[in-house]
């Protein structure tokens, strides 16, 4: 049995990150330790290869396999591990709350009665956008202190230039390449005109990412078809749009959710 690599912190550029966001890499034959976290929700998305989830739950859903951009939630109290399957190495990102300890064991399998807590599939609630679409993976969780999304943008499009009053987010590129404007504090005057050419920018490609704190201007420009996974605090409707190619206003755009689908 090969052990999974130590997870890589993807929110390292935030001081006191309000959520957990890490990457696990599994070589062929690798497996994670058994995990048990009595106080926290966790969510997992496969971004490379294929993974088998092994858990013990009374409904018999103990073993399932997940491929690209699919994954599971682990409820507080669930006991589980995950293993690489197939010929390609596997890469999994993990997001969640981190208020309590995580108990891990490499060698001792869970024993005793089946868990009442369970691992279940992430939601596939899709919201179409003028520039592409989002998939809200945590839409089927209530009251958790984080949100997890897939963001897909088609080549030549860009997001609104935006900021958030409360929301903090970290994006990690899964596929494609994007130019990211990020890091300038948002003006206090909401009628201010922003010179986007003066904003700091960087190019990000697969397995690189960035964080945006509250009240920081940011925009993503798709240089190719582009997909990322984003973890954030839960205020998904907290959006101030300083510039937008389709003149959308601030906050939640109800028409985008009217056609939302799983």
mmCIF file of C-alpha atoms in Angstrom:
data_model
loop_
_atom_site.group_PDB
_atom_site.id
_atom_site.type_symbol
_atom_site.label_atom_id
_atom_site.label_comp_id
_atom_site.label_asym_id
_atom_site.label_seq_id
_atom_site.Cartn_x
_atom_site.Cartn_y
_atom_site.Cartn_z
ATOM 1 C CA UNK A 1 0.000 0.000 0.000
ATOM 2 C CA UNK A 2 1.321 3.429 -1.006
ATOM 3 C CA UNK A 3 0.396 6.343 1.205
ATOM 4 C CA UNK A 4 -1.055 9.542 -0.193
ATOM 5 C CA UNK A 5 1.214 12.573 -0.221
ATOM 6 C CA UNK A 6 0.844 15.116 2.554
ATOM 7 C CA UNK A 7 -1.922 17.555 1.570
ATOM 8 C CA UNK A 8 -0.915 20.914 0.075
ATOM 9 C CA UNK A 9 -2.514 24.039 1.577
ATOM 10 C CA UNK A 10 -4.265 25.943 -1.225
ATOM 11 C CA UNK A 11 -5.282 28.904 0.967
ATOM 12 C CA UNK A 12 -1.711 29.693 2.030
ATOM 13 C CA UNK A 13 -1.987 33.285 0.804
ATOM 14 C CA UNK A 14 -4.679 34.132 3.374
ATOM 15 C CA UNK A 15 -3.927 35.074 6.960
ATOM 16 C CA UNK A 16 -6.130 32.947 9.227
ATOM 17 C CA UNK A 17 -8.106 31.342 6.380
ATOM 18 C CA UNK A 18 -11.764 30.916 7.408
ATOM 19 C CA UNK A 19 -11.994 27.503 5.732
ATOM 20 C CA UNK A 20 -9.894 24.462 4.936
ATOM 21 C CA UNK A 21 -8.783 24.032 1.304
ATOM 22 C CA UNK A 22 -6.103 21.429 0.546
ATOM 23 C CA UNK A 23 -4.986 19.191 -2.313
ATOM 24 C CA UNK A 24 -4.233 15.472 -2.002
ATOM 25 C CA UNK A 25 -2.139 13.690 -4.622
ATOM 26 C CA UNK A 26 -2.328 9.900 -4.880
ATOM 27 C CA UNK A 27 0.149 7.904 -6.955
ATOM 28 C CA UNK A 28 -1.034 4.599 -8.476
ATOM 29 C CA UNK A 29 -1.992 2.275 -5.616
ATOM 30 C CA UNK A 30 -2.011 5.068 -3.021
ATOM 31 C CA UNK A 31 -4.605 5.372 -0.280
ATOM 32 C CA UNK A 32 -5.341 7.974 2.384
ATOM 33 C CA UNK A 33 -5.492 7.119 6.071
ATOM 34 C CA UNK A 34 -8.886 6.392 7.624
ATOM 35 C CA UNK A 35 -10.371 9.710 8.706
ATOM 36 C CA UNK A 36 -12.894 10.667 11.380
ATOM 37 C CA UNK A 37 -13.835 14.270 12.234
ATOM 38 C CA UNK A 38 -16.679 14.470 14.745
ATOM 39 C CA UNK A 39 -17.185 18.231 14.500
ATOM 40 C CA UNK A 40 -16.690 19.245 10.868
ATOM 41 C CA UNK A 41 -18.170 18.865 7.405
ATOM 42 C CA UNK A 42 -15.740 18.157 4.577
ATOM 43 C CA UNK A 43 -16.265 18.108 0.799
ATOM 44 C CA UNK A 44 -14.055 16.412 -1.813
ATOM 45 C CA UNK A 45 -13.794 16.918 -5.580
ATOM 46 C CA UNK A 46 -11.659 14.788 -7.919
ATOM 47 C CA UNK A 47 -9.664 16.979 -10.312
ATOM 48 C CA UNK A 48 -7.460 14.264 -11.813
ATOM 49 C CA UNK A 49 -7.672 10.505 -12.270
ATOM 50 C CA UNK A 50 -10.203 8.383 -10.434
ATOM 51 C CA UNK A 51 -10.831 7.739 -6.726
ATOM 52 C CA UNK A 52 -12.631 5.060 -4.718
ATOM 53 C CA UNK A 53 -14.306 6.242 -1.508
ATOM 54 C CA UNK A 54 -14.469 3.615 1.231
ATOM 55 C CA UNK A 55 -16.773 4.249 4.173
ATOM 56 C CA UNK A 56 -19.062 2.252 6.410
ATOM 57 C CA UNK A 57 -22.656 3.357 6.576
ATOM 58 C CA UNK A 58 -25.839 1.524 7.469
ATOM 59 C CA UNK A 59 -27.455 2.126 4.055
ATOM 60 C CA UNK A 60 -24.803 0.011 2.352
ATOM 61 C CA UNK A 61 -23.272 2.932 0.451
ATOM 62 C CA UNK A 62 -19.803 2.171 1.700
ATOM 63 C CA UNK A 63 -17.823 2.035 -1.558
ATOM 64 C CA UNK A 64 -18.254 4.381 -4.516
ATOM 65 C CA UNK A 65 -15.982 5.633 -7.304
ATOM 66 C CA UNK A 66 -15.658 9.205 -8.530
ATOM 67 C CA UNK A 67 -14.096 10.699 -11.653
ATOM 68 C CA UNK A 68 -13.318 14.165 -12.950
ATOM 69 C CA UNK A 69 -15.179 17.024 -11.204
ATOM 70 C CA UNK A 70 -17.327 14.669 -9.118
ATOM 71 C CA UNK A 71 -17.082 14.037 -5.418
ATOM 72 C CA UNK A 72 -18.652 13.616 -2.000
ATOM 73 C CA UNK A 73 -19.449 15.288 1.302
ATOM 74 C CA UNK A 74 -18.322 13.676 4.556
ATOM 75 C CA UNK A 75 -20.701 14.487 7.397
ATOM 76 C CA UNK A 76 -19.382 15.079 10.917
ATOM 77 C CA UNK A 77 -18.776 11.695 12.520
ATOM 78 C CA UNK A 78 -18.327 9.706 9.289
ATOM 79 C CA UNK A 79 -15.363 7.315 9.039
ATOM 80 C CA UNK A 80 -13.867 6.906 5.580
ATOM 81 C CA UNK A 81 -10.772 6.824 3.402
ATOM 82 C CA UNK A 82 -10.121 7.249 -0.324
ATOM 83 C CA UNK A 83 -7.856 5.405 -2.736
ATOM 84 C CA UNK A 84 -6.510 5.884 -6.255
ATOM 85 C CA UNK A 85 -7.924 3.488 -8.877
ATOM 86 C CA UNK A 86 -6.952 2.905 -12.511
ATOM 87 C CA UNK A 87 -3.665 3.750 -14.184
ATOM 88 C CA UNK A 88 -3.523 7.547 -13.767
ATOM 89 C CA UNK A 89 -2.433 9.277 -10.551
ATOM 90 C CA UNK A 90 -5.367 10.883 -8.739
ATOM 91 C CA UNK A 91 -5.698 14.419 -7.422
ATOM 92 C CA UNK A 92 -8.420 15.398 -4.961
ATOM 93 C CA UNK A 93 -9.201 18.789 -3.438
ATOM 94 C CA UNK A 94 -10.743 18.936 0.025
ATOM 95 C CA UNK A 95 -12.718 21.873 1.410
ATOM 96 C CA UNK A 96 -14.523 22.384 4.661
ATOM 97 C CA UNK A 97 -14.762 23.720 8.148
ATOM 98 C CA UNK A 98 -11.875 23.174 10.530
ATOM 99 C CA UNK A 99 -13.141 23.801 14.034
ATOM 100 C CA UNK A 100 -12.248 20.457 15.555
ATOM 101 C CA UNK A 101 -9.620 17.707 15.377
ATOM 102 C CA UNK A 102 -9.369 15.131 12.606
ATOM 103 C CA UNK A 103 -8.444 11.633 13.728
ATOM 104 C CA UNK A 104 -6.437 9.650 11.172
ATOM 105 C CA UNK A 105 -5.128 6.096 11.161
ATOM 106 C CA UNK A 106 -3.110 4.338 8.457
ATOM 107 C CA UNK A 107 -3.289 0.819 9.775
ATOM 108 C CA UNK A 108 -6.473 0.276 11.760
ATOM 109 C CA UNK A 109 -9.679 -0.110 9.789
ATOM 110 C CA UNK A 110 -12.935 1.040 11.387
ATOM 111 C CA UNK A 111 -14.713 -1.641 13.382
ATOM 112 C CA UNK A 112 -18.000 -2.055 15.196
ATOM 113 C CA UNK A 113 -21.453 -0.930 14.133
ATOM 114 C CA UNK A 114 -22.042 1.000 10.941
ATOM 115 C CA UNK A 115 -21.791 4.767 11.185
ATOM 116 C CA UNK A 116 -24.953 6.827 11.365
ATOM 117 C CA UNK A 117 -23.066 9.756 9.809
ATOM 118 C CA UNK A 118 -22.439 9.226 6.127
ATOM 119 C CA UNK A 119 -20.626 10.292 2.993
ATOM 120 C CA UNK A 120 -22.937 11.423 0.198
ATOM 121 C CA UNK A 121 -22.592 12.820 -3.297
ATOM 122 C CA UNK A 122 -22.044 16.536 -3.810
ATOM 123 C CA UNK A 123 -24.854 18.510 -5.412
ATOM 124 C CA UNK A 124 -24.712 19.259 -9.159
ATOM 125 C CA UNK A 125 -26.886 22.387 -9.039
ATOM 126 C CA UNK A 126 -25.866 24.263 -12.187
ATOM 127 C CA UNK A 127 -26.291 28.015 -12.681
ATOM 128 C CA UNK A 128 -25.794 29.328 -16.219
ATOM 129 C CA UNK A 129 -23.871 32.599 -16.546
ATOM 130 C CA UNK A 130 -23.274 34.957 -19.493
ATOM 131 C CA UNK A 131 -19.668 33.768 -19.541
ATOM 132 C CA UNK A 132 -20.224 30.042 -18.834
ATOM 133 C CA UNK A 133 -21.674 28.278 -15.800
ATOM 134 C CA UNK A 134 -21.167 27.390 -12.159
ATOM 135 C CA UNK A 135 -21.920 24.146 -10.289
ATOM 136 C CA UNK A 136 -22.806 24.703 -6.624
ATOM 137 C CA UNK A 137 -21.509 21.538 -4.971
ATOM 138 C CA UNK A 138 -22.599 22.451 -1.440
ATOM 139 C CA UNK A 139 -26.145 23.444 -2.386
ATOM 140 C CA UNK A 140 -27.394 20.279 -0.652
ATOM 141 C CA UNK A 141 -25.764 21.164 2.702
ATOM 142 C CA UNK A 142 -27.527 23.341 5.273
ATOM 143 C CA UNK A 143 -25.796 25.725 7.639
ATOM 144 C CA UNK A 144 -22.183 24.848 6.835
ATOM 145 C CA UNK A 145 -19.615 27.675 7.142
ATOM 146 C CA UNK A 146 -18.178 27.243 3.623
ATOM 147 C CA UNK A 147 -19.318 26.975 0.011
ATOM 148 C CA UNK A 148 -17.740 24.931 -2.762
ATOM 149 C CA UNK A 149 -18.284 25.625 -6.470
ATOM 150 C CA UNK A 150 -17.026 24.615 -9.890
ATOM 151 C CA UNK A 151 -16.580 27.629 -12.185
ATOM 152 C CA UNK A 152 -16.395 27.147 -15.951
ATOM 153 C CA UNK A 153 -15.735 30.066 -18.299
ATOM 154 C CA UNK A 154 -15.538 29.835 -22.088
ATOM 155 C CA UNK A 155 -12.564 31.276 -23.952
ATOM 156 C CA UNK A 156 -12.685 35.007 -24.614
ATOM 157 C CA UNK A 157 -15.117 35.767 -21.791
ATOM 158 C CA UNK A 158 -14.524 37.438 -18.455
ATOM 159 C CA UNK A 159 -16.276 37.710 -15.124
ATOM 160 C CA UNK A 160 -17.548 40.984 -13.775
ATOM 161 C CA UNK A 161 -15.026 43.176 -12.002
ATOM 162 C CA UNK A 162 -16.297 42.587 -8.488
ATOM 163 C CA UNK A 163 -15.711 42.691 -4.768
ATOM 164 C CA UNK A 164 -17.473 41.287 -1.719
ATOM 165 C CA UNK A 165 -18.327 42.941 1.574
ATOM 166 C CA UNK A 166 -17.977 39.732 3.618
ATOM 167 C CA UNK A 167 -17.166 36.839 1.311
ATOM 168 C CA UNK A 168 -13.615 35.484 1.212
ATOM 169 C CA UNK A 169 -12.702 33.025 -1.556
ATOM 170 C CA UNK A 170 -9.894 30.872 -2.912
ATOM 171 C CA UNK A 171 -9.813 29.609 -6.508
ATOM 172 C CA UNK A 172 -7.770 26.690 -7.824
ATOM 173 C CA UNK A 173 -7.425 26.066 -11.568
ATOM 174 C CA UNK A 174 -8.462 22.619 -12.759
ATOM 175 C CA UNK A 175 -8.129 23.125 -16.505
ATOM 176 C CA UNK A 176 -7.242 25.892 -18.964
ATOM 177 C CA UNK A 177 -5.610 29.253 -18.391
ATOM 178 C CA UNK A 178 -6.857 32.609 -17.140
ATOM 179 C CA UNK A 179 -5.549 36.094 -16.466
ATOM 180 C CA UNK A 180 -6.631 37.192 -12.990
ATOM 181 C CA UNK A 181 -6.940 40.790 -11.809
ATOM 182 C CA UNK A 182 -6.728 40.725 -8.021
ATOM 183 C CA UNK A 183 -5.406 42.535 -4.965
ATOM 184 C CA UNK A 184 -6.506 46.191 -5.090
ATOM 185 C CA UNK A 185 -8.843 47.379 -2.289
ATOM 186 C CA UNK A 186 -12.314 48.312 -3.516
ATOM 187 C CA UNK A 187 -13.171 52.035 -3.350
ATOM 188 C CA UNK A 188 -15.531 53.279 -0.659
ATOM 189 C CA UNK A 189 -17.472 55.147 -3.347
ATOM 190 C CA UNK A 190 -19.637 52.585 -5.140
ATOM 191 C CA UNK A 191 -19.992 54.970 -8.106
ATOM 192 C CA UNK A 192 -16.246 55.078 -8.669
ATOM 193 C CA UNK A 193 -14.936 54.180 -12.131
ATOM 194 C CA UNK A 194 -12.145 51.595 -12.003
ATOM 195 C CA UNK A 195 -9.167 51.704 -14.351
ATOM 196 C CA UNK A 196 -8.759 47.971 -14.945
ATOM 197 C CA UNK A 197 -5.448 48.481 -16.769
ATOM 198 C CA UNK A 198 -3.944 49.687 -13.499
ATOM 199 C CA UNK A 199 -4.946 46.588 -11.499
ATOM 200 C CA UNK A 200 -2.374 43.893 -10.603
ATOM 201 C CA UNK A 201 -2.698 40.820 -12.802
ATOM 202 C CA UNK A 202 -1.258 37.326 -13.023
ATOM 203 C CA UNK A 203 -1.702 34.326 -15.316
ATOM 204 C CA UNK A 204 -2.869 31.083 -13.705
ATOM 205 C CA UNK A 205 -3.006 27.620 -15.246
ATOM 206 C CA UNK A 206 -3.736 24.095 -13.994
ATOM 207 C CA UNK A 207 -2.955 23.509 -10.310
ATOM 208 C CA UNK A 208 -2.255 27.120 -9.459
ATOM 209 C CA UNK A 209 -4.571 29.522 -7.688
ATOM 210 C CA UNK A 210 -5.201 32.681 -5.693
ATOM 211 C CA UNK A 211 -7.318 34.082 -2.870
ATOM 212 C CA UNK A 212 -9.423 37.234 -2.695
ATOM 213 C CA UNK A 213 -10.153 38.741 0.705
ATOM 214 C CA UNK A 214 -13.262 40.783 1.435
ATOM 215 C CA UNK A 215 -13.382 44.266 -0.154
ATOM 216 C CA UNK A 216 -10.740 43.416 -2.774
ATOM 217 C CA UNK A 217 -11.329 43.958 -6.497
ATOM 218 C CA UNK A 218 -10.973 40.890 -8.710
ATOM 219 C CA UNK A 219 -11.822 39.642 -12.204
ATOM 220 C CA UNK A 220 -11.089 36.458 -14.186
ATOM 221 C CA UNK A 221 -10.400 36.600 -17.953
ATOM 222 C CA UNK A 222 -10.504 33.255 -19.770
ATOM 223 C CA UNK A 223 -7.530 32.919 -22.129
ATOM 224 C CA UNK A 224 -8.864 29.462 -23.041
ATOM 225 C CA UNK A 225 -11.815 27.422 -21.855
ATOM 226 C CA UNK A 226 -11.189 27.545 -18.142
ATOM 227 C CA UNK A 227 -12.382 25.587 -15.097
ATOM 228 C CA UNK A 228 -11.621 26.192 -11.440
ATOM 229 C CA UNK A 229 -12.815 24.940 -8.078
ATOM 230 C CA UNK A 230 -13.637 27.703 -5.610
ATOM 231 C CA UNK A 231 -14.079 27.439 -1.856
ATOM 232 C CA UNK A 232 -15.399 30.458 0.000
ATOM 233 C CA UNK A 233 -17.251 31.627 3.036
ATOM 234 C CA UNK A 234 -21.000 31.011 2.536
ATOM 235 C CA UNK A 235 -22.145 34.489 1.413
ATOM 236 C CA UNK A 236 -22.654 33.541 -2.256
ATOM 237 C CA UNK A 237 -25.017 36.444 -3.002
ATOM 238 C CA UNK A 238 -22.612 39.055 -1.613
ATOM 239 C CA UNK A 239 -21.409 40.565 -4.906
ATOM 240 C CA UNK A 240 -20.704 44.192 -5.857
ATOM 241 C CA UNK A 241 -20.220 44.428 -9.630
ATOM 242 C CA UNK A 242 -18.060 47.416 -10.556
ATOM 243 C CA UNK A 243 -18.095 46.545 -14.267
ATOM 244 C CA UNK A 244 -19.939 43.816 -16.139
ATOM 245 C CA UNK A 245 -20.097 42.973 -19.842
ATOM 246 C CA UNK A 246 -23.866 42.309 -19.651
ATOM 247 C CA UNK A 247 -24.691 45.124 -17.211
ATOM 248 C CA UNK A 248 -25.795 42.884 -14.386
ATOM 249 C CA UNK A 249 -26.480 44.585 -11.076
ATOM 250 C CA UNK A 250 -25.217 43.705 -7.617
ATOM 251 C CA UNK A 251 -26.126 40.601 -5.669
ATOM 252 C CA UNK A 252 -28.007 37.502 -6.748
ATOM 253 C CA UNK A 253 -29.293 37.440 -10.335
ATOM 254 C CA UNK A 254 -32.606 35.599 -10.044
ATOM 255 C CA UNK A 255 -32.964 34.872 -13.745
ATOM 256 C CA UNK A 256 -29.741 32.833 -13.622
ATOM 257 C CA UNK A 257 -31.312 30.616 -10.946
ATOM 258 C CA UNK A 258 -34.719 30.359 -12.593
ATOM 259 C CA UNK A 259 -33.248 27.869 -15.037
ATOM 260 C CA UNK A 260 -30.807 26.267 -12.599
ATOM 261 C CA UNK A 261 -30.698 22.513 -12.903
ATOM 262 C CA UNK A 262 -29.180 19.406 -11.469
#
